[in-house]
Short mmCIF file of N, CA and C in Angstrom, two decimals:
data_model
loop_
_atom_site.label_atom_id
_atom_site.label_comp_id
_atom_site.label_asym_id
_atom_site.label_seq_id
_atom_site.Cartn_x
_atom_site.Cartn_y
_atom_site.Cartn_z
N MET A 1 5.40 -26.16 -2.44
CA MET A 1 4.04 -26.60 -2.39
C MET A 1 3.44 -26.50 -3.79
N LEU A 2 2.78 -27.55 -4.22
CA LEU A 2 2.18 -27.57 -5.54
C LEU A 2 0.83 -26.88 -5.51
N ARG A 3 0.56 -26.10 -6.54
CA ARG A 3 -0.73 -25.42 -6.65
C ARG A 3 -1.56 -26.12 -7.70
N THR A 4 -2.84 -26.26 -7.43
CA THR A 4 -3.76 -26.84 -8.39
C THR A 4 -4.71 -25.76 -8.86
N PRO A 5 -5.34 -25.96 -10.00
CA PRO A 5 -6.30 -24.96 -10.47
C PRO A 5 -7.37 -24.70 -9.41
N GLY A 6 -7.70 -23.45 -9.21
CA GLY A 6 -8.70 -23.10 -8.20
C GLY A 6 -8.11 -22.72 -6.86
N ASP A 7 -6.80 -23.00 -6.66
CA ASP A 7 -6.14 -22.58 -5.41
C ASP A 7 -6.09 -21.06 -5.35
N PRO A 8 -6.20 -20.49 -4.14
CA PRO A 8 -6.08 -19.04 -4.03
C PRO A 8 -4.66 -18.60 -4.36
N PRO A 9 -4.49 -17.37 -4.85
CA PRO A 9 -3.13 -16.90 -5.16
C PRO A 9 -2.32 -16.78 -3.87
N PRO A 10 -1.02 -17.03 -3.94
CA PRO A 10 -0.20 -16.92 -2.73
C PRO A 10 -0.03 -15.47 -2.30
N LEU A 11 0.16 -15.26 -1.00
CA LEU A 11 0.45 -13.92 -0.52
C LEU A 11 1.84 -13.53 -0.97
N SER A 12 2.08 -12.25 -1.09
CA SER A 12 3.37 -11.74 -1.56
C SER A 12 4.50 -12.21 -0.65
N THR A 13 5.66 -12.46 -1.25
CA THR A 13 6.82 -12.86 -0.46
C THR A 13 7.78 -11.70 -0.26
N GLU A 14 7.40 -10.48 -0.70
CA GLU A 14 8.25 -9.31 -0.51
C GLU A 14 8.37 -9.02 0.98
N PRO A 15 9.59 -8.75 1.48
CA PRO A 15 9.74 -8.47 2.91
C PRO A 15 8.94 -7.25 3.35
N ILE A 16 8.29 -7.37 4.49
CA ILE A 16 7.49 -6.27 5.02
C ILE A 16 8.38 -5.08 5.37
N ALA A 17 9.54 -5.33 5.99
CA ALA A 17 10.40 -4.24 6.45
C ALA A 17 10.83 -3.34 5.29
N ASP A 18 11.05 -3.93 4.13
CA ASP A 18 11.45 -3.16 2.96
C ASP A 18 10.38 -2.14 2.61
N TYR A 19 9.13 -2.50 2.78
CA TYR A 19 8.01 -1.61 2.46
C TYR A 19 7.77 -0.60 3.56
N THR A 20 7.74 -1.04 4.80
CA THR A 20 7.38 -0.16 5.90
C THR A 20 8.42 0.93 6.15
N ASP A 21 9.67 0.74 5.75
CA ASP A 21 10.68 1.77 5.94
C ASP A 21 10.39 3.01 5.10
N ARG A 22 9.61 2.88 4.03
CA ARG A 22 9.31 4.00 3.15
C ARG A 22 8.01 4.71 3.54
N GLN A 23 7.37 4.28 4.62
CA GLN A 23 6.09 4.85 5.01
C GLN A 23 6.27 6.12 5.83
N THR A 24 5.28 7.00 5.73
CA THR A 24 5.24 8.18 6.59
C THR A 24 3.90 8.17 7.31
N TYR A 25 3.85 8.78 8.47
CA TYR A 25 2.62 8.77 9.26
C TYR A 25 2.23 10.21 9.60
N THR A 26 0.93 10.47 9.52
CA THR A 26 0.41 11.78 9.86
C THR A 26 -0.89 11.61 10.61
N LYS A 27 -1.37 12.68 11.23
CA LYS A 27 -2.66 12.64 11.91
C LYS A 27 -3.77 12.96 10.91
N ASN A 28 -4.92 12.33 11.09
CA ASN A 28 -6.10 12.69 10.30
C ASN A 28 -6.54 14.09 10.66
N GLU A 29 -7.32 14.71 9.77
CA GLU A 29 -7.84 16.05 10.05
C GLU A 29 -8.68 16.09 11.31
N ASP A 30 -9.41 15.01 11.56
CA ASP A 30 -10.29 14.97 12.74
C ASP A 30 -9.56 14.46 13.99
N GLY A 31 -8.24 14.33 13.92
CA GLY A 31 -7.46 13.90 15.08
C GLY A 31 -7.48 12.40 15.31
N ALA A 32 -7.96 11.63 14.34
CA ALA A 32 -8.01 10.18 14.46
C ALA A 32 -6.59 9.62 14.52
N PRO A 33 -6.45 8.35 14.86
CA PRO A 33 -5.11 7.75 14.95
C PRO A 33 -4.33 7.91 13.65
N PHE A 34 -3.04 7.64 13.73
CA PHE A 34 -2.17 7.77 12.57
C PHE A 34 -2.66 6.91 11.41
N VAL A 35 -2.48 7.43 10.22
CA VAL A 35 -2.80 6.69 9.00
C VAL A 35 -1.58 6.70 8.10
N ARG A 36 -1.47 5.67 7.29
CA ARG A 36 -0.32 5.56 6.40
C ARG A 36 -0.60 6.31 5.11
N GLU A 37 0.38 7.05 4.63
CA GLU A 37 0.30 7.72 3.34
C GLU A 37 1.39 7.14 2.46
N ASP A 38 1.03 6.20 1.60
CA ASP A 38 2.01 5.54 0.74
C ASP A 38 2.18 6.31 -0.56
N SER A 39 3.36 6.22 -1.13
CA SER A 39 3.57 6.84 -2.43
C SER A 39 2.81 6.03 -3.48
N ARG A 40 2.46 6.67 -4.58
CA ARG A 40 1.72 5.97 -5.63
C ARG A 40 2.49 4.78 -6.17
N SER A 41 3.77 4.93 -6.34
CA SER A 41 4.55 3.84 -6.94
C SER A 41 4.56 2.62 -6.04
N SER A 42 4.67 2.79 -4.74
CA SER A 42 4.72 1.62 -3.87
C SER A 42 3.37 0.92 -3.80
N LEU A 43 2.27 1.67 -3.85
CA LEU A 43 0.95 1.04 -3.84
C LEU A 43 0.69 0.27 -5.13
N LEU A 44 1.03 0.85 -6.25
CA LEU A 44 0.75 0.19 -7.52
C LEU A 44 1.71 -0.95 -7.81
N ALA A 45 2.86 -0.97 -7.18
CA ALA A 45 3.85 -2.01 -7.45
C ALA A 45 3.53 -3.31 -6.72
N ASN A 46 2.64 -3.29 -5.75
CA ASN A 46 2.34 -4.48 -4.96
C ASN A 46 1.11 -5.20 -5.49
N ALA A 47 0.98 -6.47 -5.07
CA ALA A 47 -0.17 -7.29 -5.47
C ALA A 47 -1.43 -6.81 -4.76
N TRP A 48 -2.57 -6.99 -5.41
CA TRP A 48 -3.86 -6.63 -4.85
C TRP A 48 -4.79 -7.82 -4.94
N TYR A 49 -5.69 -7.94 -3.96
CA TYR A 49 -6.66 -9.03 -3.91
C TYR A 49 -8.07 -8.48 -3.96
N SER A 50 -8.93 -9.18 -4.68
CA SER A 50 -10.35 -8.87 -4.63
C SER A 50 -10.91 -9.49 -3.35
N THR A 51 -12.13 -9.18 -3.03
CA THR A 51 -12.77 -9.78 -1.85
C THR A 51 -12.79 -11.30 -1.98
N ARG A 52 -13.12 -11.79 -3.15
CA ARG A 52 -13.19 -13.25 -3.36
C ARG A 52 -11.81 -13.89 -3.21
N ASP A 53 -10.77 -13.27 -3.79
CA ASP A 53 -9.42 -13.82 -3.69
C ASP A 53 -8.94 -13.85 -2.24
N LEU A 54 -9.15 -12.75 -1.52
CA LEU A 54 -8.68 -12.69 -0.14
C LEU A 54 -9.45 -13.67 0.74
N ALA A 55 -10.75 -13.79 0.52
CA ALA A 55 -11.54 -14.74 1.30
C ALA A 55 -10.99 -16.16 1.10
N ALA A 56 -10.63 -16.50 -0.13
CA ALA A 56 -10.06 -17.83 -0.41
C ALA A 56 -8.72 -18.00 0.30
N CYS A 57 -7.87 -16.95 0.28
CA CYS A 57 -6.56 -17.03 0.95
C CYS A 57 -6.71 -17.22 2.45
N LEU A 58 -7.66 -16.50 3.05
CA LEU A 58 -7.85 -16.55 4.51
C LEU A 58 -8.76 -17.69 4.95
N HIS A 59 -9.33 -18.41 3.99
CA HIS A 59 -10.26 -19.51 4.28
C HIS A 59 -11.47 -19.03 5.08
N VAL A 60 -12.02 -17.89 4.66
CA VAL A 60 -13.25 -17.36 5.24
C VAL A 60 -14.22 -17.08 4.10
N ASN A 61 -15.48 -16.87 4.45
CA ASN A 61 -16.50 -16.56 3.46
C ASN A 61 -16.38 -15.09 3.06
N THR A 62 -16.77 -14.76 1.83
CA THR A 62 -16.74 -13.37 1.40
C THR A 62 -17.63 -12.49 2.27
N SER A 63 -18.69 -13.07 2.82
CA SER A 63 -19.57 -12.29 3.70
C SER A 63 -18.86 -11.89 4.99
N THR A 64 -17.88 -12.66 5.41
CA THR A 64 -17.09 -12.30 6.60
C THR A 64 -16.30 -11.02 6.33
N LEU A 65 -15.67 -10.94 5.17
CA LEU A 65 -14.92 -9.72 4.83
C LEU A 65 -15.87 -8.53 4.71
N ARG A 66 -17.04 -8.73 4.12
CA ARG A 66 -18.01 -7.63 4.03
C ARG A 66 -18.47 -7.19 5.41
N ARG A 67 -18.69 -8.12 6.31
CA ARG A 67 -19.10 -7.79 7.68
C ARG A 67 -18.00 -7.01 8.39
N TRP A 68 -16.73 -7.42 8.21
CA TRP A 68 -15.61 -6.71 8.83
C TRP A 68 -15.53 -5.27 8.31
N ARG A 69 -15.75 -5.10 6.99
CA ARG A 69 -15.66 -3.75 6.41
C ARG A 69 -16.75 -2.83 6.90
N THR A 70 -17.95 -3.37 7.11
CA THR A 70 -19.09 -2.53 7.49
C THR A 70 -19.26 -2.38 8.99
N ALA A 71 -18.46 -3.11 9.78
CA ALA A 71 -18.52 -2.97 11.24
C ALA A 71 -18.08 -1.56 11.62
N ARG A 72 -18.58 -1.06 12.73
CA ARG A 72 -18.17 0.26 13.23
C ARG A 72 -17.56 0.09 14.60
N PRO A 73 -16.26 0.30 14.74
CA PRO A 73 -15.27 0.68 13.72
C PRO A 73 -14.96 -0.52 12.80
N PRO A 74 -14.47 -0.24 11.59
CA PRO A 74 -14.14 -1.32 10.65
C PRO A 74 -13.14 -2.30 11.27
N GLN A 75 -13.30 -3.56 10.92
CA GLN A 75 -12.39 -4.61 11.38
C GLN A 75 -11.71 -5.21 10.16
N GLY A 76 -10.84 -6.17 10.37
CA GLY A 76 -10.18 -6.84 9.26
C GLY A 76 -9.07 -6.00 8.67
N PRO A 77 -8.50 -6.50 7.58
CA PRO A 77 -7.38 -5.79 6.94
C PRO A 77 -7.84 -4.51 6.26
N PRO A 78 -6.93 -3.53 6.10
CA PRO A 78 -7.26 -2.30 5.38
C PRO A 78 -7.72 -2.62 3.95
N PHE A 79 -8.59 -1.78 3.42
CA PHE A 79 -9.13 -2.01 2.09
C PHE A 79 -9.29 -0.70 1.35
N VAL A 80 -9.45 -0.80 0.03
CA VAL A 80 -9.71 0.36 -0.81
C VAL A 80 -11.01 0.10 -1.56
N ALA A 81 -11.98 0.98 -1.38
CA ALA A 81 -13.24 0.88 -2.12
C ALA A 81 -13.03 1.57 -3.47
N VAL A 82 -12.76 0.79 -4.50
CA VAL A 82 -12.51 1.33 -5.83
C VAL A 82 -13.80 1.91 -6.41
N SER A 83 -14.91 1.25 -6.12
CA SER A 83 -16.23 1.74 -6.51
C SER A 83 -17.22 1.18 -5.50
N GLU A 84 -18.49 1.42 -5.73
CA GLU A 84 -19.51 0.92 -4.81
C GLU A 84 -19.49 -0.60 -4.73
N ARG A 85 -19.12 -1.26 -5.81
CA ARG A 85 -19.16 -2.72 -5.86
C ARG A 85 -17.79 -3.39 -5.87
N VAL A 86 -16.72 -2.62 -6.00
CA VAL A 86 -15.37 -3.20 -6.10
C VAL A 86 -14.52 -2.76 -4.92
N VAL A 87 -14.06 -3.74 -4.15
CA VAL A 87 -13.19 -3.48 -3.00
C VAL A 87 -11.91 -4.28 -3.21
N MET A 88 -10.77 -3.65 -2.99
CA MET A 88 -9.49 -4.32 -3.17
C MET A 88 -8.67 -4.24 -1.89
N TYR A 89 -7.80 -5.23 -1.71
CA TYR A 89 -6.94 -5.32 -0.54
C TYR A 89 -5.49 -5.43 -1.01
N SER A 90 -4.62 -4.59 -0.48
CA SER A 90 -3.19 -4.66 -0.80
C SER A 90 -2.59 -5.86 -0.09
N ALA A 91 -1.80 -6.65 -0.79
CA ALA A 91 -1.16 -7.82 -0.19
C ALA A 91 -0.27 -7.40 0.98
N VAL A 92 0.39 -6.27 0.87
CA VAL A 92 1.26 -5.79 1.95
C VAL A 92 0.43 -5.46 3.19
N ASP A 93 -0.70 -4.77 3.00
CA ASP A 93 -1.57 -4.44 4.13
C ASP A 93 -2.11 -5.70 4.79
N VAL A 94 -2.48 -6.69 3.98
CA VAL A 94 -3.00 -7.95 4.52
C VAL A 94 -1.93 -8.65 5.35
N GLU A 95 -0.70 -8.69 4.84
CA GLU A 95 0.39 -9.32 5.59
C GLU A 95 0.65 -8.60 6.91
N GLU A 96 0.65 -7.28 6.89
CA GLU A 96 0.85 -6.51 8.13
C GLU A 96 -0.27 -6.80 9.12
N TRP A 97 -1.50 -6.84 8.63
CA TRP A 97 -2.66 -7.12 9.49
C TRP A 97 -2.54 -8.52 10.10
N LEU A 98 -2.14 -9.50 9.30
CA LEU A 98 -1.96 -10.86 9.82
C LEU A 98 -0.86 -10.90 10.88
N ARG A 99 0.24 -10.20 10.65
CA ARG A 99 1.32 -10.18 11.64
C ARG A 99 0.86 -9.55 12.96
N ARG A 100 0.06 -8.48 12.88
CA ARG A 100 -0.44 -7.83 14.11
C ARG A 100 -1.38 -8.73 14.88
N HIS A 101 -2.07 -9.63 14.20
CA HIS A 101 -3.04 -10.50 14.85
C HIS A 101 -2.49 -11.89 15.15
N ARG A 102 -1.23 -12.08 14.91
CA ARG A 102 -0.57 -13.36 15.15
C ARG A 102 -0.38 -13.58 16.65
N THR A 103 -0.69 -14.78 17.11
CA THR A 103 -0.50 -15.15 18.50
C THR A 103 0.59 -16.21 18.58
N VAL A 104 1.61 -15.93 19.36
CA VAL A 104 2.70 -16.89 19.55
C VAL A 104 2.57 -17.44 20.97
N PRO A 105 2.25 -18.74 21.10
CA PRO A 105 2.12 -19.31 22.44
C PRO A 105 3.42 -19.22 23.22
N ARG A 106 3.30 -18.92 24.50
CA ARG A 106 4.46 -18.81 25.36
C ARG A 106 4.82 -20.19 25.89
N ARG A 107 6.11 -20.49 25.89
CA ARG A 107 6.59 -21.76 26.45
C ARG A 107 6.92 -21.58 27.91
N ASP A 108 6.38 -22.42 28.73
CA ASP A 108 6.74 -22.41 30.15
C ASP A 108 7.91 -23.36 30.32
N THR A 109 9.03 -22.84 30.83
CA THR A 109 10.22 -23.68 31.00
C THR A 109 10.52 -23.90 32.46
#
Protein backbone atom coordinates (compact mmCIF):
# COMPACT_ATOMS: atom_id res chain seq x y z
CA MET A 1 0.00 0.00 0.00
CA LEU A 2 1.37 3.39 -0.97
CA ARG A 3 1.56 6.08 1.68
CA THR A 4 1.08 9.74 0.90
CA PRO A 5 2.16 12.70 3.01
CA GLY A 6 -0.26 13.18 5.89
CA ASP A 7 -1.15 9.47 6.16
CA PRO A 8 -1.12 8.14 9.73
CA PRO A 9 1.90 6.00 10.65
CA PRO A 10 1.31 2.26 10.23
CA LEU A 11 0.77 0.08 13.28
CA SER A 12 3.72 -2.08 14.27
CA THR A 13 4.13 -5.37 12.42
CA GLU A 14 5.99 -7.04 15.31
CA PRO A 15 4.17 -10.26 16.32
CA ILE A 16 2.07 -9.87 19.45
CA ALA A 17 2.94 -13.35 20.77
CA ASP A 18 6.64 -12.48 20.81
CA TYR A 19 5.89 -9.59 23.17
CA THR A 20 3.24 -11.16 25.37
CA ASP A 21 5.41 -14.19 26.22
CA ARG A 22 7.73 -11.86 28.18
CA GLN A 23 4.93 -10.34 30.28
CA THR A 24 4.29 -10.98 33.94
CA TYR A 25 1.04 -10.36 35.78
CA THR A 26 0.44 -9.30 39.36
CA LYS A 27 -2.44 -8.00 41.46
CA ASN A 28 -2.76 -4.30 42.20
CA GLU A 29 -2.32 -3.21 45.81
CA ASP A 30 -6.04 -2.49 46.04
CA GLY A 31 -6.93 -5.94 44.65
CA ALA A 32 -7.87 -4.60 41.21
CA PRO A 33 -7.65 -6.91 38.18
CA PHE A 34 -4.29 -8.05 36.88
CA VAL A 35 -2.02 -5.44 35.36
CA ARG A 36 0.94 -5.90 33.08
CA GLU A 37 4.43 -5.07 34.34
CA ASP A 38 6.68 -4.75 31.30
CA SER A 39 10.44 -4.50 31.45
CA ARG A 40 11.89 -1.11 30.56
CA SER A 41 13.63 -2.43 27.49
CA SER A 42 10.51 -3.91 25.94
CA LEU A 43 8.48 -0.72 26.51
CA LEU A 44 11.13 1.56 25.07
CA ALA A 45 11.86 -0.71 22.12
CA ASN A 46 8.32 -0.45 20.72
CA ALA A 47 6.63 2.31 18.72
CA TRP A 48 4.56 4.93 20.55
CA TYR A 49 1.69 7.08 19.30
CA SER A 50 0.55 10.51 20.38
CA THR A 51 -3.18 11.13 20.78
CA ARG A 52 -3.25 12.81 17.36
CA ASP A 53 -1.34 9.95 15.65
CA LEU A 54 -3.53 7.25 17.18
CA ALA A 55 -6.73 9.13 16.37
CA ALA A 56 -5.61 9.28 12.72
CA CYS A 57 -4.78 5.54 12.71
CA LEU A 58 -8.16 4.60 14.21
CA HIS A 59 -10.07 7.15 12.10
CA VAL A 60 -11.61 8.78 15.18
CA ASN A 61 -11.46 12.32 16.54
CA THR A 62 -8.88 13.17 19.20
CA SER A 63 -11.78 14.10 21.48
CA THR A 64 -12.96 10.48 21.30
CA LEU A 65 -9.65 9.27 22.74
CA ARG A 66 -9.82 11.95 25.45
CA ARG A 67 -13.38 10.89 26.33
CA TRP A 68 -12.29 7.22 26.54
CA ARG A 69 -9.40 8.14 28.85
CA THR A 70 -11.54 10.21 31.21
CA ALA A 71 -14.47 7.76 31.35
CA ARG A 72 -14.91 5.92 34.65
CA PRO A 73 -13.78 3.20 34.29
CA PRO A 74 -11.37 4.22 31.50
CA GLN A 75 -12.16 2.87 28.04
CA GLY A 76 -10.08 2.52 24.91
CA PRO A 77 -6.50 1.31 24.62
CA PRO A 78 -4.06 1.54 27.56
CA PHE A 79 -2.18 4.83 27.74
CA VAL A 80 0.67 6.54 29.58
CA ALA A 81 0.21 10.09 30.85
CA VAL A 82 3.73 11.44 30.34
CA SER A 83 2.63 14.82 31.68
CA GLU A 84 -0.60 16.73 32.20
CA ARG A 85 -0.73 17.55 28.49
CA VAL A 86 1.14 14.62 26.88
CA VAL A 87 -0.43 11.17 26.58
CA MET A 88 1.22 8.33 24.68
CA TYR A 89 -0.03 4.94 23.50
CA SER A 90 2.20 1.89 22.97
CA ALA A 91 1.68 0.34 19.53
CA VAL A 92 1.74 -3.12 21.13
CA ASP A 93 -0.98 -2.17 23.64
CA VAL A 94 -3.11 -0.68 20.85
CA GLU A 95 -2.78 -3.86 18.78
CA GLU A 96 -3.74 -6.03 21.76
CA TRP A 97 -6.74 -3.79 22.48
CA LEU A 98 -7.85 -3.99 18.84
CA ARG A 99 -7.55 -7.79 18.87
CA ARG A 100 -9.67 -8.02 22.05
CA HIS A 101 -12.38 -5.89 20.46
CA ARG A 102 -12.35 -7.67 17.11
CA THR A 103 -15.62 -9.28 16.06
CA VAL A 104 -15.49 -12.24 13.70
CA PRO A 105 -18.90 -12.98 12.15
CA ARG A 106 -20.00 -16.58 12.50
CA ARG A 107 -20.80 -18.49 9.32
CA ASP A 108 -23.96 -20.53 9.37
CA THR A 109 -23.39 -23.68 7.33
